[in-house]
């Protein structure tokens, strides 16, 4: 059971976030902002969404891609993270 004040605060925080509707089974391209020393760059991570978990600001999703030598690589992203530049459904 969640506190109504926390729910209203989270709702106000999430109003400005533009997140596309997707579900498990969709192919996604996630642009992630990476900071290396003083430089920042954007790296795309493209793969299949295999799970969406959580609620509110704690919501996460898992993307799996096939890397080198046919090895599967999974990465967990917080849905409302500041490091995510964009999410594109392919």
Short mmCIF file of N, CA and C in Angstrom, two decimals:
data_model
loop_
_atom_site.label_atom_id
_atom_site.label_comp_id
_atom_site.label_asym_id
_atom_site.label_seq_id
_atom_site.Cartn_x
_atom_site.Cartn_y
_atom_site.Cartn_z
N UNK A 1 0.84 -1.17 0.00
CA UNK A 1 0.00 0.00 0.00
C UNK A 1 0.89 1.24 0.00
N UNK A 2 0.58 2.15 -0.90
CA UNK A 2 1.42 3.33 -1.07
C UNK A 2 0.75 4.56 -0.48
N UNK A 3 1.57 5.47 -0.01
CA UNK A 3 1.10 6.71 0.58
C UNK A 3 0.55 7.62 -0.53
N UNK A 4 -0.57 8.26 -0.30
CA UNK A 4 -1.18 9.11 -1.33
C UNK A 4 -0.32 10.34 -1.63
N UNK A 5 0.46 10.82 -0.67
CA UNK A 5 1.34 11.96 -0.91
C UNK A 5 2.50 11.59 -1.82
N UNK A 6 3.04 10.41 -1.60
CA UNK A 6 4.12 9.92 -2.47
C UNK A 6 3.60 9.70 -3.89
N UNK A 7 2.41 9.14 -4.01
CA UNK A 7 1.83 8.92 -5.33
C UNK A 7 1.60 10.24 -6.07
N UNK A 8 1.11 11.25 -5.38
CA UNK A 8 0.86 12.54 -6.04
C UNK A 8 2.18 13.22 -6.43
N UNK A 9 3.22 13.07 -5.59
CA UNK A 9 4.53 13.63 -5.92
C UNK A 9 5.12 12.94 -7.15
N UNK A 10 5.05 11.61 -7.20
CA UNK A 10 5.57 10.87 -8.35
C UNK A 10 4.80 11.23 -9.62
N UNK A 11 3.51 11.39 -9.51
CA UNK A 11 2.69 11.74 -10.67
C UNK A 11 3.11 13.11 -11.22
N UNK A 12 3.37 14.06 -10.35
CA UNK A 12 3.82 15.39 -10.78
C UNK A 12 5.20 15.32 -11.43
N UNK A 13 6.08 14.46 -10.93
CA UNK A 13 7.42 14.32 -11.49
C UNK A 13 7.40 13.67 -12.87
N UNK A 14 6.46 12.76 -13.12
CA UNK A 14 6.43 11.99 -14.36
C UNK A 14 5.64 12.66 -15.47
N UNK A 15 4.96 13.76 -15.20
CA UNK A 15 4.15 14.41 -16.23
C UNK A 15 4.99 14.92 -17.40
N UNK A 16 6.20 15.40 -17.14
CA UNK A 16 7.02 16.00 -18.18
C UNK A 16 7.85 14.99 -18.97
N UNK A 17 7.84 13.73 -18.57
CA UNK A 17 8.64 12.71 -19.24
C UNK A 17 7.88 12.15 -20.43
N UNK A 18 8.52 12.14 -21.59
CA UNK A 18 7.91 11.58 -22.79
C UNK A 18 8.44 10.18 -23.05
N UNK A 19 7.72 9.18 -22.58
CA UNK A 19 8.13 7.79 -22.75
C UNK A 19 7.13 7.11 -23.68
N UNK A 20 7.60 6.47 -24.77
CA UNK A 20 6.67 5.81 -25.68
C UNK A 20 6.06 4.56 -25.04
N UNK A 21 4.90 4.17 -25.54
CA UNK A 21 4.26 2.95 -25.06
C UNK A 21 4.91 1.75 -25.72
N UNK A 22 5.42 0.84 -24.92
CA UNK A 22 5.98 -0.40 -25.44
C UNK A 22 5.73 -1.49 -24.42
N UNK A 23 5.93 -2.72 -24.83
CA UNK A 23 5.75 -3.85 -23.93
C UNK A 23 6.78 -4.92 -24.24
N UNK A 24 6.80 -5.95 -23.45
CA UNK A 24 7.75 -7.03 -23.66
C UNK A 24 7.49 -7.66 -25.03
N UNK A 25 8.57 -7.89 -25.77
CA UNK A 25 8.46 -8.44 -27.12
C UNK A 25 8.73 -7.41 -28.20
N UNK A 26 8.75 -6.13 -27.85
CA UNK A 26 9.03 -5.07 -28.82
C UNK A 26 10.54 -4.88 -28.96
N UNK A 27 10.96 -4.51 -30.16
CA UNK A 27 12.36 -4.18 -30.41
C UNK A 27 12.56 -2.70 -30.14
N UNK A 28 13.56 -2.38 -29.32
CA UNK A 28 13.80 -1.00 -28.88
C UNK A 28 15.19 -0.55 -29.26
N UNK A 29 15.32 0.75 -29.48
CA UNK A 29 16.63 1.41 -29.59
C UNK A 29 16.67 2.45 -28.49
N UNK A 30 17.55 2.22 -27.50
CA UNK A 30 17.67 3.09 -26.35
C UNK A 30 18.95 3.90 -26.51
N UNK A 31 18.83 5.22 -26.55
CA UNK A 31 19.99 6.10 -26.64
C UNK A 31 20.39 6.48 -25.21
N UNK A 32 21.58 6.04 -24.80
CA UNK A 32 22.04 6.22 -23.42
C UNK A 32 23.19 7.22 -23.42
N UNK A 33 23.10 8.21 -22.53
CA UNK A 33 24.16 9.20 -22.36
C UNK A 33 25.23 8.62 -21.45
N UNK A 34 26.48 8.55 -21.95
CA UNK A 34 27.59 7.98 -21.19
C UNK A 34 28.61 9.07 -20.93
N UNK A 35 29.05 9.16 -19.68
CA UNK A 35 30.05 10.16 -19.30
C UNK A 35 31.37 9.45 -19.07
N UNK A 36 32.42 9.90 -19.79
CA UNK A 36 33.76 9.36 -19.65
C UNK A 36 34.69 10.52 -19.32
N UNK A 37 35.06 10.63 -18.07
CA UNK A 37 35.89 11.77 -17.65
C UNK A 37 35.08 13.04 -17.74
N UNK A 38 35.55 13.99 -18.55
CA UNK A 38 34.83 15.25 -18.74
C UNK A 38 33.96 15.24 -19.99
N UNK A 39 34.09 14.20 -20.82
CA UNK A 39 33.33 14.12 -22.06
C UNK A 39 32.06 13.30 -21.86
N UNK A 40 31.03 13.65 -22.64
CA UNK A 40 29.81 12.85 -22.67
C UNK A 40 29.52 12.50 -24.11
N UNK A 41 28.90 11.32 -24.28
CA UNK A 41 28.51 10.88 -25.62
C UNK A 41 27.22 10.07 -25.50
N UNK A 42 26.58 9.84 -26.64
CA UNK A 42 25.35 9.07 -26.67
C UNK A 42 25.62 7.76 -27.40
N UNK A 43 25.27 6.65 -26.76
CA UNK A 43 25.47 5.34 -27.34
C UNK A 43 24.12 4.66 -27.48
N UNK A 44 23.84 4.10 -28.65
CA UNK A 44 22.59 3.39 -28.88
C UNK A 44 22.73 1.94 -28.46
N UNK A 45 21.70 1.43 -27.81
CA UNK A 45 21.64 0.03 -27.39
C UNK A 45 20.35 -0.52 -27.97
N UNK A 46 20.47 -1.44 -28.93
CA UNK A 46 19.31 -1.93 -29.65
C UNK A 46 19.11 -3.41 -29.36
N UNK A 47 17.89 -3.76 -28.99
CA UNK A 47 17.60 -5.16 -28.70
C UNK A 47 16.12 -5.37 -28.40
N UNK A 48 15.82 -6.53 -27.88
CA UNK A 48 14.46 -6.96 -27.61
C UNK A 48 14.12 -6.70 -26.15
N UNK A 49 13.00 -6.04 -25.89
CA UNK A 49 12.54 -5.82 -24.52
C UNK A 49 11.99 -7.14 -24.01
N UNK A 50 12.56 -7.64 -22.91
CA UNK A 50 12.11 -8.94 -22.40
C UNK A 50 11.29 -8.82 -21.11
N UNK A 51 11.33 -7.67 -20.44
CA UNK A 51 10.55 -7.52 -19.21
C UNK A 51 10.40 -6.05 -18.85
N UNK A 52 9.27 -5.74 -18.22
CA UNK A 52 9.03 -4.43 -17.63
C UNK A 52 8.56 -4.68 -16.20
N UNK A 53 9.24 -4.03 -15.24
CA UNK A 53 8.94 -4.30 -13.84
C UNK A 53 8.79 -3.00 -13.06
N UNK A 54 8.14 -3.09 -11.91
CA UNK A 54 8.04 -1.96 -11.00
C UNK A 54 6.86 -1.07 -11.29
N UNK A 55 6.81 0.00 -10.52
CA UNK A 55 5.74 0.98 -10.69
C UNK A 55 6.24 2.35 -10.31
N UNK A 56 5.61 3.37 -10.82
CA UNK A 56 5.98 4.75 -10.51
C UNK A 56 7.38 5.07 -10.99
N UNK A 57 8.13 5.79 -10.18
CA UNK A 57 9.48 6.19 -10.57
C UNK A 57 10.47 5.05 -10.50
N UNK A 58 10.12 3.94 -9.87
CA UNK A 58 11.00 2.80 -9.77
C UNK A 58 10.83 1.79 -10.90
N UNK A 59 10.14 2.16 -11.96
CA UNK A 59 9.87 1.25 -13.06
C UNK A 59 11.13 1.01 -13.90
N UNK A 60 11.40 -0.24 -14.23
CA UNK A 60 12.58 -0.60 -15.03
C UNK A 60 12.16 -1.48 -16.19
N UNK A 61 13.04 -1.58 -17.19
CA UNK A 61 12.82 -2.51 -18.29
C UNK A 61 14.15 -3.14 -18.67
N UNK A 62 14.08 -4.37 -19.18
CA UNK A 62 15.27 -5.14 -19.53
C UNK A 62 15.30 -5.31 -21.04
N UNK A 63 16.46 -4.99 -21.63
CA UNK A 63 16.66 -5.13 -23.07
C UNK A 63 17.76 -6.16 -23.30
N UNK A 64 17.51 -7.10 -24.19
CA UNK A 64 18.48 -8.16 -24.50
C UNK A 64 18.88 -8.04 -25.96
N UNK A 65 20.20 -8.04 -26.19
CA UNK A 65 20.71 -8.04 -27.56
C UNK A 65 21.70 -9.17 -27.71
N UNK A 66 21.93 -9.56 -28.96
CA UNK A 66 22.90 -10.60 -29.26
C UNK A 66 24.20 -9.91 -29.63
N UNK A 67 25.23 -10.12 -28.83
CA UNK A 67 26.53 -9.47 -29.03
C UNK A 67 27.44 -10.31 -29.90
N UNK A 68 28.73 -10.08 -29.77
CA UNK A 68 29.74 -10.79 -30.54
C UNK A 68 29.73 -12.28 -30.18
N UNK A 69 30.02 -13.13 -31.15
CA UNK A 69 30.07 -14.59 -30.98
C UNK A 69 28.74 -15.17 -30.51
N UNK A 70 27.64 -14.51 -30.88
CA UNK A 70 26.27 -14.96 -30.56
C UNK A 70 26.04 -15.12 -29.06
N UNK A 71 26.59 -14.20 -28.28
CA UNK A 71 26.38 -14.21 -26.84
C UNK A 71 25.33 -13.17 -26.49
N UNK A 72 24.32 -13.57 -25.73
CA UNK A 72 23.26 -12.66 -25.33
C UNK A 72 23.71 -11.73 -24.22
N UNK A 73 23.39 -10.44 -24.36
CA UNK A 73 23.75 -9.44 -23.37
C UNK A 73 22.46 -8.75 -22.92
N UNK A 74 22.20 -8.77 -21.62
CA UNK A 74 21.01 -8.11 -21.07
C UNK A 74 21.42 -6.89 -20.28
N UNK A 75 20.60 -5.85 -20.37
CA UNK A 75 20.88 -4.62 -19.64
C UNK A 75 19.57 -4.10 -19.05
N UNK A 76 19.62 -3.69 -17.80
CA UNK A 76 18.45 -3.17 -17.10
C UNK A 76 18.53 -1.65 -17.09
N UNK A 77 17.45 -1.00 -17.56
CA UNK A 77 17.39 0.45 -17.61
C UNK A 77 16.27 0.95 -16.71
N UNK A 78 16.53 1.96 -15.86
CA UNK A 78 15.43 2.64 -15.17
C UNK A 78 14.66 3.46 -16.21
N UNK A 79 13.36 3.34 -16.25
CA UNK A 79 12.55 3.97 -17.29
C UNK A 79 12.64 5.49 -17.28
N UNK A 80 12.72 6.09 -16.10
CA UNK A 80 12.73 7.54 -16.00
C UNK A 80 14.10 8.09 -15.63
N UNK A 81 15.15 7.41 -16.05
CA UNK A 81 16.51 7.83 -15.74
C UNK A 81 16.89 9.07 -16.55
N UNK A 82 17.72 9.92 -15.93
CA UNK A 82 18.21 11.11 -16.62
C UNK A 82 19.25 10.75 -17.68
N UNK A 83 19.86 9.57 -17.58
CA UNK A 83 20.89 9.17 -18.54
C UNK A 83 20.30 8.63 -19.85
N UNK A 84 18.99 8.39 -19.90
CA UNK A 84 18.37 7.93 -21.15
C UNK A 84 17.97 9.14 -21.97
N UNK A 85 18.59 9.24 -23.14
CA UNK A 85 18.32 10.35 -24.07
C UNK A 85 16.98 10.14 -24.76
N UNK A 86 16.75 8.93 -25.30
CA UNK A 86 15.50 8.64 -25.98
C UNK A 86 15.28 7.13 -26.04
N UNK A 87 14.02 6.76 -26.23
CA UNK A 87 13.65 5.36 -26.43
C UNK A 87 12.82 5.32 -27.71
N UNK A 88 13.22 4.48 -28.65
CA UNK A 88 12.53 4.39 -29.94
C UNK A 88 12.06 2.95 -30.12
N UNK A 89 10.78 2.78 -30.46
CA UNK A 89 10.22 1.46 -30.74
C UNK A 89 10.38 1.19 -32.23
N UNK A 90 11.04 0.09 -32.56
CA UNK A 90 11.30 -0.23 -33.97
C UNK A 90 10.26 -1.20 -34.51
#
